[in-house]
mmCIF file of C-alpha atoms and ligand atoms in Angstrom:
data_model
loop_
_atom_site.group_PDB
_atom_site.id
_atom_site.type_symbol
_atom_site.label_atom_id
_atom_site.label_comp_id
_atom_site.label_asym_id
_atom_site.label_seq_id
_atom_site.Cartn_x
_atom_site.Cartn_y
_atom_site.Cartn_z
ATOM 1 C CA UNK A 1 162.522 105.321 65.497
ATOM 2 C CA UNK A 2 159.465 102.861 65.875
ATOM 3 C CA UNK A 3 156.330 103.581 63.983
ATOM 4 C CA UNK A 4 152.904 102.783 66.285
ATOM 5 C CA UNK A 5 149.520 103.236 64.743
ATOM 6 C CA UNK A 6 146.417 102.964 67.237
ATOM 7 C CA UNK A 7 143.495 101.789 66.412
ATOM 8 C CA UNK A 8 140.253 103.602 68.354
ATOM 9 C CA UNK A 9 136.542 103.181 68.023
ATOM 10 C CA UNK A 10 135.593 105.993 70.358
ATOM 11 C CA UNK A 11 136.958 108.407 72.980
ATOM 12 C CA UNK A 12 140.056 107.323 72.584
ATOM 13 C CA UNK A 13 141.495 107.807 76.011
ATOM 14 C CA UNK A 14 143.841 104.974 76.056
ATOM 15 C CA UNK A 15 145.135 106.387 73.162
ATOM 16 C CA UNK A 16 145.568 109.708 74.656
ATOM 17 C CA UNK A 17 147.706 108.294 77.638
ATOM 18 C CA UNK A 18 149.608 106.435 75.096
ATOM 19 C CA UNK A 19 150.455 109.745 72.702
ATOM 20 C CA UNK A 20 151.039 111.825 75.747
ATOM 21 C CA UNK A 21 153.429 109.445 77.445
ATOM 22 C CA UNK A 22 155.486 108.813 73.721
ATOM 23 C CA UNK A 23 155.616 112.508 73.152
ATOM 24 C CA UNK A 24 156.471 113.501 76.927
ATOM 25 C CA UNK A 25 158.568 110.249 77.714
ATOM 26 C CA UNK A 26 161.041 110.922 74.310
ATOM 27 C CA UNK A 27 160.369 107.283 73.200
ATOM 28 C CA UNK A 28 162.050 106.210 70.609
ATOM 29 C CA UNK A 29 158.735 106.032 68.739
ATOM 30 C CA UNK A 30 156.530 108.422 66.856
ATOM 31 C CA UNK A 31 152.977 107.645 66.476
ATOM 32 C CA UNK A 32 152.394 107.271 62.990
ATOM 33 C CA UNK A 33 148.768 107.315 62.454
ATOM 34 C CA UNK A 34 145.438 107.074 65.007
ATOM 35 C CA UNK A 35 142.972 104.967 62.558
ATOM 36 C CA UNK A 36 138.944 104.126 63.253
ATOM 37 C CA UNK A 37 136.614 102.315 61.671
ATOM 38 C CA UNK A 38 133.859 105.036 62.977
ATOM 39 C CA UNK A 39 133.676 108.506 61.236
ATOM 40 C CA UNK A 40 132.373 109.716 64.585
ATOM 41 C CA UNK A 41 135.013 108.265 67.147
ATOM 42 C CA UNK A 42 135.690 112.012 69.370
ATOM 43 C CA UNK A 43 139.554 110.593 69.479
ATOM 44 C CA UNK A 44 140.062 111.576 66.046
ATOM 45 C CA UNK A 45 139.822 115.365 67.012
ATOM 46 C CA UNK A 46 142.193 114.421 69.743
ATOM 47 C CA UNK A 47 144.989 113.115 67.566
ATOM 48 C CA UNK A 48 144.563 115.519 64.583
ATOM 49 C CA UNK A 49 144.869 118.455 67.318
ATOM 50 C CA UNK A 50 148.068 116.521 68.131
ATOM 51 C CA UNK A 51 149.219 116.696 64.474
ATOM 52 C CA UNK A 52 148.555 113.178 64.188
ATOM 53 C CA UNK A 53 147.743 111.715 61.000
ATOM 54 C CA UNK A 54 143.962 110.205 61.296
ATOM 55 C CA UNK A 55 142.400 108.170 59.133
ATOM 56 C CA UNK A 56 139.370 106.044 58.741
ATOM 57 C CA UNK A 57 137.861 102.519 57.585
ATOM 58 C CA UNK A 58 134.550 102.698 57.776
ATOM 59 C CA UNK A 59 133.244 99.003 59.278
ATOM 60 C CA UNK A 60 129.707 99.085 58.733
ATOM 61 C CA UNK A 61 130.352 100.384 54.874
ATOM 62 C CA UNK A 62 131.695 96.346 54.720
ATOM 63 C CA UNK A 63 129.102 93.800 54.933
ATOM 64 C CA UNK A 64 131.755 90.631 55.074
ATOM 65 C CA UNK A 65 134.305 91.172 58.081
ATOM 66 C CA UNK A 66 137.302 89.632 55.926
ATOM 67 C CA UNK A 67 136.895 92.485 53.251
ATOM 68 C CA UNK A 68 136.903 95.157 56.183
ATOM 69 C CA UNK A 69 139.986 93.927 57.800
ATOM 70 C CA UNK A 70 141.448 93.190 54.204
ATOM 71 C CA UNK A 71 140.699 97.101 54.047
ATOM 72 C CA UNK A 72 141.867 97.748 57.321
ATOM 73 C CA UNK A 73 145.221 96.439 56.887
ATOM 74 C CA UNK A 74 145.851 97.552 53.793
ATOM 75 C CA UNK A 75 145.522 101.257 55.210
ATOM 76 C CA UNK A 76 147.589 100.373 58.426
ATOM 77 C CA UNK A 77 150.525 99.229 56.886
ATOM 78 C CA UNK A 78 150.449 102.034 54.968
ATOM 79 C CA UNK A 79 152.117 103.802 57.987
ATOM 80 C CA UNK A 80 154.620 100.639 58.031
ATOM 81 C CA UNK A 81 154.192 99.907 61.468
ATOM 82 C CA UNK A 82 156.544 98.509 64.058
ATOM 83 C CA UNK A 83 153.462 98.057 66.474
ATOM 84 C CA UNK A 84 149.748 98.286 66.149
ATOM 85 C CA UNK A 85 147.947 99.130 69.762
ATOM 86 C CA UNK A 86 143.948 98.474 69.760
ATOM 87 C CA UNK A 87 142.813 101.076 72.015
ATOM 88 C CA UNK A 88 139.081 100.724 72.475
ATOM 89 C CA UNK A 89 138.884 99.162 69.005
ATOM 90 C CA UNK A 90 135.310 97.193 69.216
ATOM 91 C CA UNK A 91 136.240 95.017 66.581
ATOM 92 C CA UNK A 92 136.447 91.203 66.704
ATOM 93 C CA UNK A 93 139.015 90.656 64.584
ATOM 94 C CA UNK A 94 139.477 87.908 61.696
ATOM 95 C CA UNK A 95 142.284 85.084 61.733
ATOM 96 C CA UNK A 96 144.532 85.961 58.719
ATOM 97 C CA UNK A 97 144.268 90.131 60.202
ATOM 98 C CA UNK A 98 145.882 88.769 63.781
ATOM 99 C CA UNK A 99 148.405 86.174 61.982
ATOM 100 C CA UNK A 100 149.499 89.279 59.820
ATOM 101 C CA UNK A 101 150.517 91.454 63.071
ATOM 102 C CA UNK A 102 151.434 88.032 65.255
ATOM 103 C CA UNK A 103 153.850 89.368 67.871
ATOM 104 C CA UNK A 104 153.103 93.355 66.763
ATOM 105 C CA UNK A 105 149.622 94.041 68.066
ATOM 106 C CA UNK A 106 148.821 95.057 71.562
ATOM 107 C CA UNK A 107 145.216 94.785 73.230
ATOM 108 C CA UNK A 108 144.044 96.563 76.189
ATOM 109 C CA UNK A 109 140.995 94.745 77.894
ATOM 110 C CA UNK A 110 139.245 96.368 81.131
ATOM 111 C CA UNK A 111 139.161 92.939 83.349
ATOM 112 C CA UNK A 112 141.979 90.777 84.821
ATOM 113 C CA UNK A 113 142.034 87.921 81.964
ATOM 114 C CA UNK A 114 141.144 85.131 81.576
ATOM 115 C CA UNK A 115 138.550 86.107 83.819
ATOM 116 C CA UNK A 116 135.635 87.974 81.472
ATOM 117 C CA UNK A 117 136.160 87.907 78.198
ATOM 118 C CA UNK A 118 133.985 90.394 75.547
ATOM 119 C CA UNK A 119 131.686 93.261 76.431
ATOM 120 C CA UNK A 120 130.329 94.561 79.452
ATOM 121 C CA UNK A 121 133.616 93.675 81.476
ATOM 122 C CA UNK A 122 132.079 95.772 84.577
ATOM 123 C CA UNK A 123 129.163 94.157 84.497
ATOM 124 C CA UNK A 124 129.824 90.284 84.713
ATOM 125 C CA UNK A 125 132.638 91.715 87.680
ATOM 126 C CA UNK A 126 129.918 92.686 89.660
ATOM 127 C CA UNK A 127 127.403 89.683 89.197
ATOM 128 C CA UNK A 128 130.212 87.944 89.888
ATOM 129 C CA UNK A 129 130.959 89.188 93.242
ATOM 130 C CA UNK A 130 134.369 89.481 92.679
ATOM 131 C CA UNK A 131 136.626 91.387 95.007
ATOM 132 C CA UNK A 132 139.416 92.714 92.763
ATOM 133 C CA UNK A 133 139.149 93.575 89.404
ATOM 134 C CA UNK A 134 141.439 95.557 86.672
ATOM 135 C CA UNK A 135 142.838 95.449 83.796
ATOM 136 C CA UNK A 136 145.117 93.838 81.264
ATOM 137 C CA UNK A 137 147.230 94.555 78.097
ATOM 138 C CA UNK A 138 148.008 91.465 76.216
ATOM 139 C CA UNK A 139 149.377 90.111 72.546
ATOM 140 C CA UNK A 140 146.581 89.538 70.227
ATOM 141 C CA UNK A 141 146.140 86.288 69.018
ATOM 142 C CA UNK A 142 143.417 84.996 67.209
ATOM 143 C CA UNK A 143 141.024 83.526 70.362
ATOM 144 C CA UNK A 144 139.181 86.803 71.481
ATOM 145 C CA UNK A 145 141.029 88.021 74.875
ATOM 146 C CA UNK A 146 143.547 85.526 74.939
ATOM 147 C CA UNK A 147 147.214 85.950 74.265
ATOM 148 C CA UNK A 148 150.395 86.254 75.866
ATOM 149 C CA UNK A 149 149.760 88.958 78.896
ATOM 150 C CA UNK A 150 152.267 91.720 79.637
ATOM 151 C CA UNK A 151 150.530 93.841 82.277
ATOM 152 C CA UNK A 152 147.985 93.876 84.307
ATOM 153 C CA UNK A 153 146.484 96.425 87.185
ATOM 154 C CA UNK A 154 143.708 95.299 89.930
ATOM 155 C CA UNK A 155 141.491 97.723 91.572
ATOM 156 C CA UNK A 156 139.059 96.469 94.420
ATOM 157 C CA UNK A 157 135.273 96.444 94.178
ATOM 158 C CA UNK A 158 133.668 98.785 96.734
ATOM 159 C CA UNK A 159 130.133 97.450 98.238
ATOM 160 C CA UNK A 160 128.487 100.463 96.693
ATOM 161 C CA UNK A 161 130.186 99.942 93.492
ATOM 162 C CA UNK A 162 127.832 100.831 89.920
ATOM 163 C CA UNK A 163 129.607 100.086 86.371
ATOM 164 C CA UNK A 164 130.408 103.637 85.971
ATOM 165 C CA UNK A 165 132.069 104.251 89.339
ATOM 166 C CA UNK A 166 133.949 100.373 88.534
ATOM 167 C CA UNK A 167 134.932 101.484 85.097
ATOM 168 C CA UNK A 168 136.403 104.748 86.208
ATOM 169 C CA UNK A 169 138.729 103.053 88.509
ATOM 170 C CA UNK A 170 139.639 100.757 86.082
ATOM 171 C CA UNK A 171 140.435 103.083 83.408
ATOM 172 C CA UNK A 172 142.474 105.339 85.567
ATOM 173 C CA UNK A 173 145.096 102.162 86.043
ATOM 174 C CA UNK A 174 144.425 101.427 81.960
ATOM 175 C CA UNK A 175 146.074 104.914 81.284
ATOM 176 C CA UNK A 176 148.878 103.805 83.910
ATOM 177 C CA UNK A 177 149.732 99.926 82.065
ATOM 178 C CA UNK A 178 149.246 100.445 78.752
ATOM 179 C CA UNK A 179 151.347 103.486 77.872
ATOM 180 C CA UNK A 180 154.309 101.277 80.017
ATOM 181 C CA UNK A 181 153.778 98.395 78.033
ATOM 182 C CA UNK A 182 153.987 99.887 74.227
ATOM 183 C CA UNK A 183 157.058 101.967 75.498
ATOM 184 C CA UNK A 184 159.018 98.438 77.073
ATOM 185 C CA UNK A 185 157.687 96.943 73.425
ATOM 186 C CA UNK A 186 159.439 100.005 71.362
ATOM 187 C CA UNK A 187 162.161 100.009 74.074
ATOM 188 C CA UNK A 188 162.942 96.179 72.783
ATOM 189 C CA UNK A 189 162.199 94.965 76.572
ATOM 190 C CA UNK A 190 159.556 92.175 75.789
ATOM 191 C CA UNK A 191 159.774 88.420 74.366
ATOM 192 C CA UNK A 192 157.393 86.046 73.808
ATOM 193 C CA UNK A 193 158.354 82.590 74.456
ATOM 194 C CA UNK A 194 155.023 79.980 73.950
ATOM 195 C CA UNK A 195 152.597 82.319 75.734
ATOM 196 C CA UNK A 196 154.335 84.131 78.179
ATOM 197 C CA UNK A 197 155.702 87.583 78.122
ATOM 198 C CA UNK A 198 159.183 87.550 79.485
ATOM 199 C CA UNK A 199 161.480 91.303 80.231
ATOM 200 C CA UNK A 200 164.753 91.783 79.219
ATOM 201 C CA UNK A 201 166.208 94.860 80.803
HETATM 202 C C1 LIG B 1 138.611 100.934 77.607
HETATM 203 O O1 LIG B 1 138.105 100.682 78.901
HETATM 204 C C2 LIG B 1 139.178 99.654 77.015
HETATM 205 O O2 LIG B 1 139.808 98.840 77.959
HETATM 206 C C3 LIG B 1 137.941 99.011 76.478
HETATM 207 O O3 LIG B 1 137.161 100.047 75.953
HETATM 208 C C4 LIG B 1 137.474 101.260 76.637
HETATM 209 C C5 LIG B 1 137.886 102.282 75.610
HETATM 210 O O4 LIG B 1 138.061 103.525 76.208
HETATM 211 N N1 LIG B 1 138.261 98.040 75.473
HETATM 212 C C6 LIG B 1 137.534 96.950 75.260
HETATM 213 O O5 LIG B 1 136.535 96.682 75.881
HETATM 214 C C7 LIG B 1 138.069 96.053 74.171
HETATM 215 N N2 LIG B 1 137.343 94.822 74.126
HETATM 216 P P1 LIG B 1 138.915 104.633 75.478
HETATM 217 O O6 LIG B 1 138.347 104.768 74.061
HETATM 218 O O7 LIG B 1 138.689 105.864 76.280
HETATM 219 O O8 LIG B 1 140.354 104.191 75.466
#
C-alpha cells in the first residue's frame, strides 16, 4: 500500500479528483494526509469529511522560506510518504525541500509547459493569442515549472474566451490527468530517465 499526502492551498479540487479516483479506482494507495499551509484552505473540510487526516503549516507564521519548508517537511514525512502531489499548493518551493522528494513529488500546472510558467496561467494564454492551451502534471525539480512531464491535456481557446470560462475548461481536463498520473506513479508505471518520463506497462 502506497502512502500519498497532498499538499493544497485552497479549494482543493485537484485533490478531490485525486481522493475520489484512489478511493473509487481501489489503488493500491491510501491517502495519508491532505496538508496546507493556509488555516482557511475550504479543501480541508473536504478531506476531513473524507476521514482524511488534515493538517496544517501555517506559511505566513514563517518569515524565512527555508524554516517553513524545514517545517513543512518535517510534518509530511510524518505520514512517511511514497508520493507527495502539490495540488494548488501556491508555494515556491526551496532547493534542499525539492532535492528531499527528487523523483516523489508531483506538480499540476494549468498551461501546456514550458509555455507560461508562474501565476496567472490564463491570462498570459490569452495575451498570447494562443490557440490551444491545457494543462500539465510534471516531477518537481528545483527550476519553478520545469521537470520531467508525465501528462498533459490541451483545450482550445474560443474567440469569446474570459479567464474564468479558460480556466474552467482547463480544470475539467486537470481532474482527468492528474488523478491518472499519481495512480500509474503508485501503480509502479513511470521512470525517469534524464528528464523524460518513460511507461512501463
Ligand atoms: C489549479 O488550476 C492548479 O492547476 C493551479 O491552481 C489551481 C488549484 O485549484 N496550480 C497552480 O497554479 C500551481 N502553480 P484546486 O485547488 O481546485 O485544485
Amino acid at each position: 500500500m502506497k502512502k500519498i499526502v497532498i499538499l493544497i492551498s485552497g479549494r482543493g479540487s485537484n485533490m478531490q479528483a485525486v481522493v475520489e479516483a484512489c478511493v473509487n479506482q481501489k489503488w493500491p494507495a491510501q491517502i495519508a494526509a491532505v496538508i496546507s499551509n493556509k488555516t482557511d484552505a475550504s479543501g480541508l473540510e473536504y478531506a476531513a469529511s473524507k476521514g482524511i487526516q488534515t493538517a496544517v503549516v501555517v506559511s505566513k507564521e514563517f518569515s524565512q522560506r527555508e524554516a517553513f519548508d524545514a517545517a513543512l517537511q518535517q510534518k509530511i514525512d510524518e505520514f512517511s510518504p511514497d508520493i507527495v502531489v502539490l495540488a494548488g499548493f501556491m508555494r515556491i518551493l526551496t532547493p534542499a525541500f525539492v532535492k528531499h522528494y527528487a523523483g516523489r513529488m508531483l506538480n499540476i500546472h494549468p498551461s501546456l509547459l514550458p509555455s507560461f510558467v508562474g501565476l496567472a496561467t490564463h491570462r498570459q494564454a490569452l495575451d498570447a493569442g494562443v490557440k490551444l492551451h491545457g494543462a500539465t502534471v510534471h516531477f518537481v525539480t528545483a527550476e519553478l515549472d520545469h521537470g520531467p512531464i508525465v501528462a498533459q491535456a490541451a483545450v482550445p481557446v474560443h474567440n469569446d474566451d474570459t479567464e474564468n470560462s479558460l480556466a474552467q475548461r482547463v480544470l475539467e481536463q486537470e481532474h482527468i490527468i492528474y488523478p491518472r498520473a499519481v495512480r500509474q506513479f503508485v501503480e509502479g508505471k513511470i521512470s525517469i530517465v534524464g528528464n523524460i518520463v518513460r511507461f512501463n506497462d
